[in-house]
Amino acid sequence: MTVRTRFAPSPTGQVHIGNIRAAIYNWLFARHEGGQFLLRIEDTDRARSTPAAVQAVLDAMTWLGLHWDEEPLYQSTQTAAHLAAAERLLQAGHAYKEDKGGTGKGECVIFRMPGTDMGFHDEIKGDLAKKAADMKDFVIVRSDGSPVFHLANVVDDIHMNITHIIRGDDHVENTYRHVALFRALGATPPKYAHLPMIVNAQGKPYSKRDGAAYVGDFRDKGYLPEALFNFLALLGWSPGGDRELMGSAEMAQLFTFERVQSSAAQFDLVKLLWMNGEYMRALPREQREAACRAVLQARGLWNDALPADYLGRVLDALAERIKLFTDIADAGYFFTEDFPFDEKSVQKRLKKEGALELLAAERAAYAALADFSAAATEAALRELAAARGLGMGELVHPLRVAVSGTAVGPSLFHMLEVLGKERCLQRMDKALEKFKQ
Ligand code: GLU
C-alpha cells in the first residue's frame, strides 16, 4: 500500500505556523515512505476562502519547498459527492433527518453515532478511547443543504485514498466521529497521528499575541525558508542525538512517528534566530550580500557610491551579530552619515564629565595615523589609555557612540577599519560639535 498523506487547510488569509508544521510532517512522512503528499483546500467557507486566502496557502507552501503531488483538490468542488454520501448514510439508517430545535427552517441530516464505546490508535498518542455516553449524534448536512466539515473531510479523504491523517491534536475529538463516518461509509479508517500543540513560554497556545505567528510574518522579517522549515520540523520531533541543522531531504530520511513527542512543543524564538543565522552564513557570499542589499535598498540606506567589496566587509565585521538579513538595517551607520543617535547611549557615554575632551584626544591620535587598520587604531588607543592612566573602556565607549550612534555593535576596531579614517574623523568632529555643552 502506497502511503498517501494530505495537508487540508481551511484558507483564512494567513497561514499559522501550527498549520504549516502539520503540512511539514505530512510531507516528511510521505517522503520518508516514498509515498505521496497531497493538497486539499478546504474552501467551503466562501466568505473566508477568498482567492487571495487560497493563494496565501499556495505561496507559503511553495516558499517552504513543500511540493505536493497531483492537482490540489478544492473541497468546494466536491459538494455533490458529499451530499451523495449523506444520502447513502440516510438510506443505510446511519443518518436521519430532523428539524433541529424545531425552528421551521427545514430539516438537517444528522449522523447516528454507533452507540458503542469507541477507540482508535494514534501513532503519536497511543490508544485513545471514548465512552458511548460521551458521544452524541451530529449534523452532517445543514438545513440550508450545505455539508458540514466532518462529512466533507471524511468523504474527501476516502476519495483521495488517504492512508495517514496527520494533523493538530485539536482534532482528536473529531476523530471519533470521523472513524464512525468512515465505517458507516464502508471504508477502512486511515491511520491517525495527532501532533502536539505549539505553545508559548507560558504553556498557552502560540498565537499572534506572542509575536510572529504566520508564515508570511517570518518571510517578511527576512527568515530563510530552509531555517523556518528546519525549526518547525523540530518543534515536536527530533531525529535523536543532538543534530539540529538538517535539510528537508535529510529529515525526511530520518522521520518516524516514534520520535514525535506527544507533549506540547514550546516555541523558542532564540533558537529560530540562531538557526537562521547559521543558514545565512552557509549561503554563498553573493546570495547573502544580495539579500542584505535588498534590505538596505528598501530602507533607503543603500549607496551605490560605496566600493564593491564594502558590504562584504561590513558583513564580515558584523559576523554572528547578523541572524536575519533585516538585522543589517540595525547597522545602518555603516551606510549613511545621517545615522540616529541613541539618546541613552549619548547620555551615558558622551554627556559624561570629560568624555568629549577624551574624544578630542582620540581624534588627534587618529588623525596622526597613516595606517588605519584595526590593529593600528587599537594600538593608538592603548597608548593613549596608558599615557592618561585610564582603562580602555573609558576611551572605547564614547568613541563607539560617536562613530555609530549606538552602544551596541561589532568589535570597535574592526568597525573603524571598515568605516575608514576619513569618515571616522568626520564623525568624531561632528559628535564633538553636536554634543558640546
Ligand atoms: N481544514 C481542517 C483544518 O485546517 C482540516 C483538518 C484535517 O487535517 O483533517 O483544521
Coordinates of C-alpha atoms and ligand atoms in Angstrom, one line a residue:
M1 CA 0.0 0.0 0.0
T2 CA 1.4 3.4 -1.0
V3 CA 1.4 5.9 1.7
R4 CA -0.8 8.9 0.9
T5 CA -0.9 11.9 3.2
R6 CA -2.5 15.3 2.7
F7 CA -2.5 18.8 4.0
A8 CA -6.0 20.1 4.3
P9 CA -6.0 23.7 5.3
S10 CA -9.1 25.9 5.5
P11 CA -7.7 29.1 3.9
T12 CA -8.3 32.2 6.1
G13 CA -5.7 34.6 4.6
Q14 CA -2.9 33.9 6.9
V15 CA -1.1 30.5 7.4
H16 CA -0.4 29.8 11.0
I17 CA 2.9 28.1 11.8
G18 CA 1.0 25.3 13.6
N19 CA -0.8 24.5 10.4
I20 CA 2.2 24.6 8.2
R21 CA 4.0 22.4 10.7
A22 CA 1.3 19.9 10.1
A23 CA 2.0 20.2 6.4
I24 CA 5.7 19.7 7.0
Y25 CA 5.1 16.5 9.0
N26 CA 2.8 15.2 6.3
W27 CA 5.4 15.9 3.7
L28 CA 8.2 14.4 5.8
F29 CA 6.3 11.2 6.4
A30 CA 5.2 10.8 2.8
R31 CA 8.7 11.4 1.5
H32 CA 10.1 9.0 4.1
E33 CA 7.8 6.3 3.0
G34 CA 8.2 7.0 -0.7
G35 CA 4.6 7.9 -0.9
Q36 CA 2.5 10.9 -2.0
F37 CA 1.8 14.2 -0.3
L38 CA -1.4 15.7 -1.5
L39 CA -3.0 19.1 -1.0
R40 CA -6.7 19.7 -0.3
I41 CA -8.0 23.1 0.0
E42 CA -11.0 23.1 2.4
D43 CA -12.6 26.1 0.9
T44 CA -16.2 25.6 1.8
D45 CA -16.4 28.8 3.9
R46 CA -16.9 31.0 0.9
A47 CA -16.6 34.2 3.0
R48 CA -13.1 33.4 4.3
S49 CA -11.8 31.3 1.4
T50 CA -11.2 34.1 -1.0
P51 CA -8.8 33.6 -3.9
A52 CA -6.2 35.7 -2.0
A53 CA -6.6 33.4 1.0
V54 CA -6.1 30.3 -1.1
Q55 CA -3.1 31.9 -2.8
A56 CA -1.6 32.6 0.6
V57 CA -1.6 28.9 1.3
L58 CA 0.0 28.0 -2.0
D59 CA 2.6 30.7 -1.6
A60 CA 3.6 29.6 1.9
M61 CA 4.0 26.0 0.7
T62 CA 6.0 26.9 -2.3
W63 CA 8.2 29.2 -0.3
L64 CA 9.0 26.5 2.1
G65 CA 9.6 23.9 -0.6
L66 CA 6.6 21.8 0.4
H67 CA 5.9 20.5 -3.1
W68 CA 2.7 18.5 -3.4
D69 CA 1.9 15.6 -5.7
E70 CA -1.1 15.6 -8.1
E71 CA -3.5 18.5 -8.5
P72 CA -4.8 20.2 -5.4
L73 CA -8.4 19.1 -4.6
Y74 CA -10.7 22.0 -3.9
Q75 CA -13.3 20.9 -1.4
S76 CA -15.9 23.3 -2.7
T77 CA -16.0 21.3 -6.0
Q78 CA -17.0 18.1 -4.1
T79 CA -20.4 19.2 -2.7
A80 CA -22.3 16.7 -4.9
A81 CA -20.2 13.8 -3.6
H82 CA -20.7 15.0 0.0
L83 CA -24.4 15.1 -0.4
A84 CA -24.5 11.8 -2.2
A85 CA -22.6 10.3 0.8
A86 CA -25.2 11.8 3.1
E87 CA -27.9 10.2 1.0
R88 CA -26.3 6.8 1.3
L89 CA -26.0 7.2 5.1
L90 CA -29.7 8.1 5.3
Q91 CA -30.6 5.0 3.2
A92 CA -28.5 2.7 5.3
G93 CA -30.0 4.1 8.5
H94 CA -26.8 5.7 9.7
A95 CA -28.3 9.1 9.5
Y96 CA -31.7 10.7 9.9
K97 CA -33.4 14.0 9.2
E98 CA -34.6 16.4 11.8
D99 CA -35.8 19.9 12.1
K100 CA -33.2 20.8 14.7
G101 CA -34.7 22.9 17.5
G102 CA -38.0 23.0 15.6
T103 CA -37.1 26.3 14.0
G104 CA -39.1 25.6 10.9
K105 CA -36.1 26.4 8.8
G106 CA -36.1 22.9 7.4
E107 CA -34.5 19.6 8.2
C108 CA -30.9 18.9 8.6
V109 CA -29.2 15.5 8.2
I110 CA -27.9 14.0 11.4
F111 CA -25.3 11.2 11.7
R112 CA -26.2 8.5 14.1
M113 CA -23.2 7.5 16.3
P114 CA -23.0 3.7 16.6
G115 CA -23.9 3.8 20.3
T116 CA -20.9 1.7 21.4
D117 CA -17.7 2.8 23.1
M118 CA -15.1 3.8 20.5
G119 CA -11.3 3.9 20.3
F120 CA -8.6 4.4 17.8
H121 CA -4.9 4.0 17.7
D122 CA -2.9 7.2 17.4
E123 CA 0.6 6.9 16.0
I124 CA 1.8 9.6 18.4
K125 CA -0.6 9.5 21.4
G126 CA -1.2 5.7 21.6
D127 CA -4.6 4.1 22.1
L128 CA -7.4 6.6 22.7
A129 CA -10.9 5.7 23.7
K130 CA -14.2 7.3 24.5
K131 CA -17.4 6.1 26.1
A132 CA -20.6 5.8 24.1
A133 CA -22.4 8.0 26.5
D134 CA -20.0 10.8 25.8
M135 CA -20.6 10.9 22.1
K136 CA -23.6 12.5 20.5
D137 CA -25.1 12.3 17.1
F138 CA -24.1 15.3 15.0
V139 CA -25.2 17.3 12.0
I140 CA -23.6 16.4 8.6
V141 CA -25.8 18.5 6.3
R142 CA -27.2 21.8 7.5
S143 CA -30.8 22.8 6.9
D144 CA -29.7 25.0 4.0
G145 CA -28.3 21.9 2.3
S146 CA -24.6 22.6 2.9
P147 CA -22.4 19.7 4.0
V148 CA -20.7 20.1 7.4
F149 CA -16.9 19.9 7.9
H150 CA -16.9 16.3 9.3
L151 CA -18.7 14.9 6.3
A152 CA -16.8 16.8 3.7
N153 CA -13.5 16.0 5.4
V154 CA -14.1 12.2 5.5
V155 CA -15.7 11.9 2.1
D156 CA -12.7 13.7 0.6
D157 CA -10.2 11.6 2.4
I158 CA -11.9 8.5 1.1
H159 CA -12.0 9.9 -2.4
M160 CA -8.3 10.8 -2.2
N161 CA -7.3 7.4 -0.8
I162 CA -5.6 9.0 2.2
T163 CA -3.8 6.4 4.3
H164 CA -2.4 8.6 7.1
I165 CA -4.0 11.7 8.6
I166 CA -1.5 13.8 10.3
R167 CA -3.0 17.0 11.9
G168 CA -3.1 19.1 15.1
D169 CA -4.3 17.5 18.3
D170 CA -7.2 20.0 18.4
H171 CA -8.8 17.4 16.1
V172 CA -8.6 14.4 18.4
E173 CA -12.3 14.8 19.5
N174 CA -13.4 15.0 15.9
T175 CA -11.6 11.8 15.1
Y176 CA -14.1 9.6 17.0
R177 CA -16.8 11.0 14.7
H178 CA -14.7 10.6 11.6
V179 CA -13.8 7.0 12.4
A180 CA -17.5 6.3 12.8
L181 CA -18.2 8.0 9.4
F182 CA -15.5 6.1 7.6
R183 CA -17.0 2.8 8.9
A184 CA -20.6 3.8 8.1
L185 CA -19.5 4.7 4.6
G186 CA -17.9 1.3 4.2
A187 CA -14.3 2.5 4.2
T188 CA -11.4 1.5 6.4
P189 CA -10.4 4.4 8.6
P190 CA -6.9 5.7 7.8
K191 CA -4.1 5.8 10.4
Y192 CA -4.1 8.9 12.6
A193 CA -1.2 10.9 14.1
H194 CA -2.2 13.9 16.1
L195 CA 0.6 16.5 16.6
P196 CA 1.3 18.2 19.9
M197 CA 0.3 21.8 20.2
I198 CA 2.8 24.6 19.8
V199 CA 2.8 26.7 23.0
N200 CA 4.4 30.0 24.1
A201 CA 6.7 30.4 27.1
Q202 CA 3.7 30.3 29.5
G203 CA 2.5 27.0 28.0
K204 CA -0.5 28.6 26.2
P205 CA -1.3 28.0 22.6
Y206 CA 1.1 30.1 20.5
S207 CA -0.7 32.9 18.8
K208 CA -0.3 36.2 17.1
R209 CA -0.1 37.9 20.5
D210 CA 3.2 36.1 21.1
G211 CA 4.8 37.7 18.0
A212 CA 5.2 36.4 14.5
A213 CA 2.7 33.5 14.1
Y214 CA 2.1 33.3 10.4
V215 CA 4.4 32.0 7.7
G216 CA 4.2 35.4 5.9
D217 CA 5.4 37.2 9.1
F218 CA 8.6 35.2 9.0
R219 CA 9.1 35.7 5.3
D220 CA 8.6 39.5 5.7
K221 CA 11.1 39.6 8.6
G222 CA 13.7 38.1 6.4
Y223 CA 13.9 34.5 7.7
L224 CA 15.1 31.9 5.3
P225 CA 12.6 29.2 4.3
E226 CA 15.2 26.4 5.0
A227 CA 15.7 27.7 8.5
L228 CA 12.0 28.0 9.3
F229 CA 11.4 24.5 7.8
N230 CA 14.2 23.0 9.9
F231 CA 13.0 24.8 13.1
L232 CA 9.3 23.9 12.6
A233 CA 10.2 20.2 11.9
L234 CA 12.0 20.1 15.2
L235 CA 9.0 21.6 17.1
G236 CA 7.8 18.2 18.3
W237 CA 10.1 15.9 16.5
S238 CA 13.8 15.1 16.9
P239 CA 16.0 12.7 14.9
G240 CA 17.8 11.6 18.1
G241 CA 21.3 12.6 19.2
D242 CA 22.0 16.3 19.2
R243 CA 21.7 17.0 15.5
E244 CA 19.7 20.1 14.8
L245 CA 20.8 21.7 11.5
M246 CA 19.3 19.5 8.8
G247 CA 17.9 20.0 5.3
S248 CA 14.4 18.7 4.5
A249 CA 15.6 15.7 2.5
E250 CA 17.8 14.5 5.4
M251 CA 14.9 15.0 7.8
A252 CA 12.6 13.1 5.5
Q253 CA 15.1 10.2 5.6
L254 CA 15.0 10.1 9.4
F255 CA 11.4 10.9 10.1
T256 CA 9.3 8.5 12.2
F257 CA 6.3 8.9 14.4
E258 CA 8.1 7.2 17.3
R259 CA 10.3 10.2 17.6
V260 CA 7.4 12.7 17.6
Q261 CA 6.7 13.9 21.2
S262 CA 3.1 13.8 22.5
S263 CA 3.5 16.7 24.9
A264 CA 3.2 20.3 23.8
A265 CA 6.2 21.9 21.9
Q266 CA 7.4 25.2 23.1
F267 CA 8.2 27.9 20.5
D268 CA 11.7 29.2 21.1
L269 CA 12.4 32.3 19.0
V270 CA 16.0 32.5 20.2
K271 CA 16.6 29.1 18.7
L272 CA 14.9 30.0 15.5
L273 CA 17.1 33.1 15.2
W274 CA 20.2 31.1 15.9
M275 CA 19.2 28.6 13.2
N276 CA 18.5 31.4 10.7
G277 CA 21.9 32.9 11.4
E278 CA 23.5 29.5 10.7
Y279 CA 21.6 29.1 7.4
M280 CA 22.5 32.6 6.4
R281 CA 26.2 32.1 6.9
A282 CA 26.1 28.9 5.0
L283 CA 24.8 30.7 1.9
P284 CA 27.2 31.6 -0.9
R285 CA 28.5 35.1 -0.3
E286 CA 26.9 36.7 -3.3
Q287 CA 23.5 35.5 -2.2
R288 CA 23.9 36.7 1.3
E289 CA 25.0 40.1 0.1
A290 CA 22.2 40.4 -2.4
A291 CA 19.6 39.8 0.3
C292 CA 21.2 42.3 2.6
R293 CA 21.5 44.8 -0.2
A294 CA 17.8 44.4 -0.9
V295 CA 17.0 45.2 2.7
L296 CA 19.2 48.3 2.7
Q297 CA 17.7 49.5 -0.6
A298 CA 14.2 49.0 0.8
R299 CA 15.1 51.2 3.8
G300 CA 16.8 53.9 1.7
L301 CA 20.2 53.0 3.2
W302 CA 21.9 51.7 0.0
N303 CA 24.5 53.9 -1.5
D304 CA 25.8 53.0 -5.0
A305 CA 28.9 55.1 -4.4
L306 CA 30.3 52.6 -1.8
P307 CA 33.1 50.3 -3.0
A308 CA 32.0 47.0 -4.5
D309 CA 33.5 45.0 -1.6
Y310 CA 32.2 47.3 1.1
L311 CA 29.0 45.3 2.0
G312 CA 31.0 42.1 2.3
R313 CA 33.5 43.8 4.7
V314 CA 30.6 45.1 6.8
L315 CA 29.1 41.6 7.0
D316 CA 32.5 40.2 8.0
A317 CA 32.7 42.8 10.7
L318 CA 29.2 42.0 12.0
A319 CA 29.7 38.2 11.8
E320 CA 27.4 36.4 14.2
R321 CA 25.6 39.6 15.0
I322 CA 23.6 39.1 11.9
K323 CA 20.9 36.5 12.4
L324 CA 18.4 37.9 9.9
F325 CA 19.0 39.8 6.7
T326 CA 16.9 42.6 8.2
D327 CA 19.4 42.9 11.0
I328 CA 21.7 44.7 8.6
A329 CA 19.3 47.7 8.9
D330 CA 20.3 48.0 12.6
A331 CA 23.8 48.7 11.4
G332 CA 22.7 51.5 9.1
Y333 CA 25.6 53.7 10.4
F334 CA 27.8 51.7 8.1
F335 CA 25.9 53.1 5.1
T336 CA 24.9 56.6 5.9
E337 CA 26.3 59.7 7.7
D338 CA 22.8 60.5 8.7
F339 CA 22.5 57.8 11.3
P340 CA 20.5 58.3 14.5
F341 CA 22.0 58.7 18.0
D342 CA 20.6 56.6 20.7
E343 CA 19.6 59.0 23.5
K344 CA 20.5 56.8 26.4
S345 CA 23.9 55.9 25.0
V346 CA 24.6 59.6 24.3
Q347 CA 23.7 60.5 27.9
K348 CA 25.8 57.7 29.4
R349 CA 28.8 57.9 27.1
L350 CA 29.1 61.3 25.5
K351 CA 27.5 63.7 28.0
K352 CA 29.5 62.2 30.8
E353 CA 32.0 64.6 32.5
G354 CA 35.3 64.7 30.5
A355 CA 34.0 62.4 27.7
L356 CA 34.3 64.9 24.9
E357 CA 37.7 66.0 26.0
L358 CA 38.8 62.4 25.7
L359 CA 37.1 62.0 22.3
A360 CA 39.1 65.1 21.1
A361 CA 42.3 63.4 22.2
E362 CA 41.3 60.2 20.4
R363 CA 40.6 62.2 17.3
A364 CA 44.0 63.8 17.5
A365 CA 45.7 60.5 17.9
Y366 CA 43.8 59.0 15.0
A367 CA 44.5 62.0 12.7
A368 CA 48.1 61.2 13.1
L369 CA 47.8 57.6 11.9
A370 CA 48.9 56.6 8.5
D371 CA 47.7 53.0 8.9
F372 CA 44.1 52.8 9.9
S373 CA 43.8 49.1 10.3
A374 CA 42.0 47.6 13.3
A375 CA 45.4 46.7 14.9
A376 CA 46.7 50.3 14.4
T377 CA 43.6 52.0 15.9
E378 CA 43.6 49.7 18.8
A379 CA 47.4 50.3 19.5
A380 CA 46.9 54.0 19.3
L381 CA 44.1 53.9 21.8
R382 CA 46.1 51.7 24.2
E383 CA 48.9 54.2 24.0
L384 CA 46.5 57.0 24.9
A385 CA 45.0 55.0 27.7
A386 CA 48.4 54.3 29.2
A387 CA 49.5 57.9 28.9
R388 CA 46.5 59.0 30.7
G389 CA 46.3 56.2 33.2
L390 CA 42.8 55.2 32.1
G391 CA 41.2 51.9 31.3
M392 CA 40.4 51.1 27.7
G393 CA 36.7 51.2 28.4
E394 CA 36.8 55.0 29.1
L395 CA 38.1 55.5 25.6
V396 CA 36.2 52.8 23.7
H397 CA 32.7 53.7 24.8
P398 CA 32.5 57.4 23.8
L399 CA 34.3 56.6 20.5
R400 CA 31.8 53.9 19.6
V401 CA 28.8 56.1 20.2
A402 CA 30.4 59.0 18.3
V403 CA 31.0 56.9 15.2
S404 CA 27.9 54.7 15.2
G405 CA 25.3 56.5 17.4
T406 CA 24.8 53.4 19.5
A407 CA 26.5 51.5 22.3
V408 CA 26.0 48.1 20.7
G409 CA 27.8 46.8 17.6
P410 CA 30.6 44.7 16.4
S411 CA 34.2 44.9 17.5
L412 CA 35.0 48.6 17.6
F413 CA 38.4 48.5 15.9
H414 CA 37.1 46.2 13.1
M415 CA 34.3 48.7 12.6
L416 CA 36.6 51.7 12.4
E417 CA 38.7 49.9 9.8
V418 CA 35.7 49.3 7.6
L419 CA 34.5 52.9 8.0
G420 CA 37.9 54.2 7.2
K421 CA 39.9 57.0 8.6
E422 CA 38.3 59.9 6.8
R423 CA 34.7 59.0 7.8
C424 CA 35.8 58.3 11.4
L425 CA 37.5 61.6 11.8
Q426 CA 34.5 63.4 10.3
R427 CA 32.1 61.6 12.6
M428 CA 34.2 62.4 15.7
D429 CA 34.2 66.1 14.7
K430 CA 30.5 66.0 14.2
A431 CA 29.9 64.4 17.6
L432 CA 32.3 66.9 19.3
E433 CA 30.3 69.7 17.8
K434 CA 26.8 68.2 18.3
F435 CA 27.2 67.3 22.0
K436 CA 29.3 70.1 23.4
Q437 CA 27.6 71.7 26.3
Ligands
GLU1 N1 -9.4 22.1 7.4 C1 -9.1 21.4 8.7 C2 -8.2 22.3 9.5 O1 -7.5 23.1 8.9 C3 -8.6 20.1 8.3 C4 -8.2 19.2 9.4 C5 -7.6 17.9 8.9 O2 -6.4 17.9 8.6 O3 -8.4 17.0 8.8 O4 -8.1 22.2 10.7

